[in-house]
Short mmCIF file of C-alpha atoms in Angstrom, two decimals:
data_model
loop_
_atom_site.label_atom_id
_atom_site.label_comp_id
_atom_site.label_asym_id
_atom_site.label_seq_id
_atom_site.Cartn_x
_atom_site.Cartn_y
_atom_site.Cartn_z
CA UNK A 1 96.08 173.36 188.67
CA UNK A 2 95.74 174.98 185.13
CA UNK A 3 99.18 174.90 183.96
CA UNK A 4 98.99 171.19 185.60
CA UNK A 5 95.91 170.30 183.56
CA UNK A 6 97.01 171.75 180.26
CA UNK A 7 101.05 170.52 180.48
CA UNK A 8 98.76 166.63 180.80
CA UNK A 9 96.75 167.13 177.85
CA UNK A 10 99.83 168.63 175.71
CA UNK A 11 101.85 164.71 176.67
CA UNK A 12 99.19 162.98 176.15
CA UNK A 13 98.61 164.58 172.25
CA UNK A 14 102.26 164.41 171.85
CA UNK A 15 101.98 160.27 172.92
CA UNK A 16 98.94 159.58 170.51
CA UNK A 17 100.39 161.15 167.61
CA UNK A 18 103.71 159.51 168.55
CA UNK A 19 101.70 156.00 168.64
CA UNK A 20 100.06 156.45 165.31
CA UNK A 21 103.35 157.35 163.63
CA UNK A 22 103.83 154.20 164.64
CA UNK A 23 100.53 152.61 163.25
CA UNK A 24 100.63 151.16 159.42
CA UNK A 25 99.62 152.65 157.05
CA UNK A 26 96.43 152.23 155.46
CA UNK A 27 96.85 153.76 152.55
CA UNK A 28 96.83 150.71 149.52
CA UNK A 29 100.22 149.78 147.87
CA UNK A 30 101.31 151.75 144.39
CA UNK A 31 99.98 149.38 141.31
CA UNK A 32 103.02 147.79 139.74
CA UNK A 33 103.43 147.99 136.02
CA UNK A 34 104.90 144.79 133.96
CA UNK A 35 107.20 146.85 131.33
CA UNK A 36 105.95 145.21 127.80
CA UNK A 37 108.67 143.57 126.07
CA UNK A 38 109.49 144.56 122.55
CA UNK A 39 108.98 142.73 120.10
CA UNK A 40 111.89 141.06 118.26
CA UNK A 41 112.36 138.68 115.07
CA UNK A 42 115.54 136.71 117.00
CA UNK A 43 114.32 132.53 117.40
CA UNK A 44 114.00 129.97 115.87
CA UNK A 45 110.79 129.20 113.43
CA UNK A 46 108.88 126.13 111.96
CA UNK A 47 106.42 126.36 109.16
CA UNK A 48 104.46 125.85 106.38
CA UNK A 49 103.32 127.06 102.98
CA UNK A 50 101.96 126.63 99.66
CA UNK A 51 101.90 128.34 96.13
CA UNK A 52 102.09 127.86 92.34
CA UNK A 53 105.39 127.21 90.65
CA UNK A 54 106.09 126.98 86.87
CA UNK A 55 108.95 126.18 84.28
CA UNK A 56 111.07 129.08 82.64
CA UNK A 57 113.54 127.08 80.60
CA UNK A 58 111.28 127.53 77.52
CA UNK A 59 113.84 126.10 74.51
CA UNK A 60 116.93 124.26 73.69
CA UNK A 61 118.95 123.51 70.86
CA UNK A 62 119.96 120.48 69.33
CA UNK A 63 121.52 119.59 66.46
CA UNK A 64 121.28 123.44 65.65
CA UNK A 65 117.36 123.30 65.68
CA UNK A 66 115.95 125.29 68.39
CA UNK A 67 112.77 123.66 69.86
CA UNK A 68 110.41 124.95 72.09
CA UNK A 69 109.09 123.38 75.84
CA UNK A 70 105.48 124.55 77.18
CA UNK A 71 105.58 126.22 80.20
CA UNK A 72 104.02 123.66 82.65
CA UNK A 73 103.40 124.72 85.90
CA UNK A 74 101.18 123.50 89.31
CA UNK A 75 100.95 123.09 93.24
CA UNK A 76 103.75 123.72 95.43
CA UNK A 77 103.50 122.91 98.59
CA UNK A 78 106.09 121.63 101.82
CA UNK A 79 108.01 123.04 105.07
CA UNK A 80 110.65 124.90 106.52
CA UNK A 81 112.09 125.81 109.71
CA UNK A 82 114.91 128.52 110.34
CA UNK A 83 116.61 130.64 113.13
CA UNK A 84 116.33 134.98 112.81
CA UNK A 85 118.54 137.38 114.78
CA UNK A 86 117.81 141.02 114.81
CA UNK A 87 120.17 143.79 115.16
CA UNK A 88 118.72 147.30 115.76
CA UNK A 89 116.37 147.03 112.73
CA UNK A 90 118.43 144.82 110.71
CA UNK A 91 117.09 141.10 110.76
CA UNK A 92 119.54 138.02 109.37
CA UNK A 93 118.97 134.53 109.61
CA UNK A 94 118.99 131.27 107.72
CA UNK A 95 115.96 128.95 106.47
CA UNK A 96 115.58 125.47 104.93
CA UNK A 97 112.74 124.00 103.47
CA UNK A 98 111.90 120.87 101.24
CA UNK A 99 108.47 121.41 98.97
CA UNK A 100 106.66 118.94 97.08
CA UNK A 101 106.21 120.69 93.20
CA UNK A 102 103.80 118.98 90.53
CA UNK A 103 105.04 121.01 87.75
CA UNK A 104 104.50 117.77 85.07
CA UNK A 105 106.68 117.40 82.20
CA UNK A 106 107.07 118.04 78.37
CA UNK A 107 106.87 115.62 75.24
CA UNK A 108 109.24 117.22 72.32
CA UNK A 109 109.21 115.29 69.03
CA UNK A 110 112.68 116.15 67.42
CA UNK A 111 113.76 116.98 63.85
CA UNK A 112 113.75 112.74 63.17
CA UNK A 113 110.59 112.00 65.03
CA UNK A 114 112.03 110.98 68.15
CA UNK A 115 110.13 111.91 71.17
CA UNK A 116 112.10 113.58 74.23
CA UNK A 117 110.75 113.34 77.24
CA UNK A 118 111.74 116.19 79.78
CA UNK A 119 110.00 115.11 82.94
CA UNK A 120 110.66 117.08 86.15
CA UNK A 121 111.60 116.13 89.98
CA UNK A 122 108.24 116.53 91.91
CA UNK A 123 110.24 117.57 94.75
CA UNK A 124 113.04 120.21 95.81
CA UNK A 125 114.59 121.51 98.57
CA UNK A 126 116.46 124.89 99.32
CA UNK A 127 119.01 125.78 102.20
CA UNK A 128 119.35 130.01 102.10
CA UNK A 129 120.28 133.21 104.06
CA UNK A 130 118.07 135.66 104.91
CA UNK A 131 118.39 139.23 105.28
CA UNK A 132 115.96 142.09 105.72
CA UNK A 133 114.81 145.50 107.54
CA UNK A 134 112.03 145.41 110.36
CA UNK A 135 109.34 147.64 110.33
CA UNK A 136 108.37 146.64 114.04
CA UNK A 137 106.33 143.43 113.24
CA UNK A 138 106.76 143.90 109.37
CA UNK A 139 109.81 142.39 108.08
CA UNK A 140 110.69 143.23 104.00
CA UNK A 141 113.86 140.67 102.39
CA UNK A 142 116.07 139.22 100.22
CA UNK A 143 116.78 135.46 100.58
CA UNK A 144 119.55 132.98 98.64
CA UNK A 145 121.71 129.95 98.38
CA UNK A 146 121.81 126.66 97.29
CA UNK A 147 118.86 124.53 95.86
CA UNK A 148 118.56 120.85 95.39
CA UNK A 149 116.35 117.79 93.47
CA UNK A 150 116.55 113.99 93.06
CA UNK A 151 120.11 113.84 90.79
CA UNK A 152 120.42 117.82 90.66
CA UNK A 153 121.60 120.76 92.37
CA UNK A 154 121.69 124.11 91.75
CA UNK A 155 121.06 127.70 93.50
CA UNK A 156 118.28 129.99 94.09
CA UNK A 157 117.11 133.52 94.75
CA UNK A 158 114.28 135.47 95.78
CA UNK A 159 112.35 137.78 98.18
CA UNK A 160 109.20 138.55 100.62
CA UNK A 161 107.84 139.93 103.14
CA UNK A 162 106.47 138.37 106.28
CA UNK A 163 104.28 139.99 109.12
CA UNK A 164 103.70 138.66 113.23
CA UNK A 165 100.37 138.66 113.42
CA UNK A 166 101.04 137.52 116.95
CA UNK A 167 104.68 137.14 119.05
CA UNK A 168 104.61 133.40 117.63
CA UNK A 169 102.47 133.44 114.61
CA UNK A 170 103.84 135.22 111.45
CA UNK A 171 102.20 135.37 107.67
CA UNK A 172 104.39 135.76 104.68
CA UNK A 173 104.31 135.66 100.97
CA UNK A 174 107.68 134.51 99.31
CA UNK A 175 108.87 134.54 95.79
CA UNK A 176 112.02 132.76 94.02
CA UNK A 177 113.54 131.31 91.18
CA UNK A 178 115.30 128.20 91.22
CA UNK A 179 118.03 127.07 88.88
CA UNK A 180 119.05 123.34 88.79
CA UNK A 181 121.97 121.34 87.01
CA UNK A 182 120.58 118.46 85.46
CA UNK A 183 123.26 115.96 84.48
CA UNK A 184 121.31 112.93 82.63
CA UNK A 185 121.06 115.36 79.37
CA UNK A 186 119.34 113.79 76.68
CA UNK A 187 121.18 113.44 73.33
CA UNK A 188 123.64 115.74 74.24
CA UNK A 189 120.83 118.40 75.60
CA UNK A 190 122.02 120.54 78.34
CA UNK A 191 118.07 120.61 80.06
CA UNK A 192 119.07 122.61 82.80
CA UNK A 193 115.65 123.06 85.18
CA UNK A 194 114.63 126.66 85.98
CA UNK A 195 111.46 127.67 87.74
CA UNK A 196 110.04 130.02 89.63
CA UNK A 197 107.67 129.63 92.94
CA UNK A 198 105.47 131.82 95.06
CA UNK A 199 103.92 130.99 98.01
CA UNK A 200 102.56 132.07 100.87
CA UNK A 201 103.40 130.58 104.53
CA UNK A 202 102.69 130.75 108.05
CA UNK A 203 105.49 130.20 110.72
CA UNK A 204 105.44 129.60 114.55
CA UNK A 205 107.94 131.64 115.95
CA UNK A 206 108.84 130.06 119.40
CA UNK A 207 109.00 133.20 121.66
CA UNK A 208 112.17 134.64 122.99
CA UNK A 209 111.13 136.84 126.19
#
């Protein structure tokens, strides 16, 4: 009756732990941990900024008489938009922007009394490439290409350095100088326009994860 009594209590452990093998478990599923995506300069951008820009063509000469031109200067202000793509830590891209520039204008009297008058464009455009090294969310670069006014073109160059202060928000502070062709010379005087801008911008960066 002992051996009968034990040999039942030895099945009937063996068929409880068999039925909570079977049981689920109870224990609480491991957390699962969104990877963060890293952050990247690649997409497109719109923007807009502001600055001071001033005149650097400060003389001509005509009739072998070399006369002088103030260096006027004022607001600068406008839009771009562009497109980025990074590689490793290389960023390239290309950015367009048209700006509204009050930089006045400049009464000469010449040699026989005769007043020039050397207004500017109050407007200009740009269309340039963009290249540059990423420090994570800091980007440092060189920009260039062609520049453009009412009856002028031209070219330009420059640098800055712009900073994400979120994944779509970026800060930067820009400098260039801009050299246009003017063709309606006065008297024969080749008044080329050359000026230089800088300006700081904000850009929405629409996101690319």
């Amino acid at each position: 009756m002992k051996k009968i009594l034990l040999s039942s209590v030895a099945l009937l452990g063996l068929a409880s732990g068999a039925l909570a093998a079977d049981l689920p478990s109870r224990r609480a599923p491991a957390p699962v941990i969104a990877a963060v995506p890293v952050f990247t300069w690649t997409g497109f951008y719109v923007g807009v900024n502001a600055g001071y820009g001033w005149n650097t063509n400060d003389d001509f000469v005509f009739n072998n008489v070399r006369y002088n031109l103030n260096d006027d200067g004022g607001f600068v202000g406008g839009a771009q938009a562009g497109y980025n793509y990074q590689i490793g830590s290389f960023v390239v891209g290309l950015e367009g922007d048209i700006q509204y520039a009050d930089f006045g204008g400049n009464d000469v009297i010449l040699a026989d009394g005769t007043i020039a008058d050397f207004n500017n464009s109050d407007w200009f455009g740009t269309v340039r490439a963009r290249a540059g090294v990423a420090f994570d969310r800091a980007l440092i670069y060189a920009t260039g290409g062609f520049a453009f006014a009412d009856g002028a073109t031209g070219w330009t160059v420059g640098g800055g350095i712009e900073y994400a202060i979120t994944n779509n928000l970026s800060a930067k502070v820009e400098g260039l100088y801009v050299n246009l062709d003017q063709d309606d010379n006065f008297l024969g005087i080749n008044n080329d326009a050359e000026f230089g801008v800088v300006r700081a911008g904000l850009n929405y960066r629409f996101s690319t994860y």
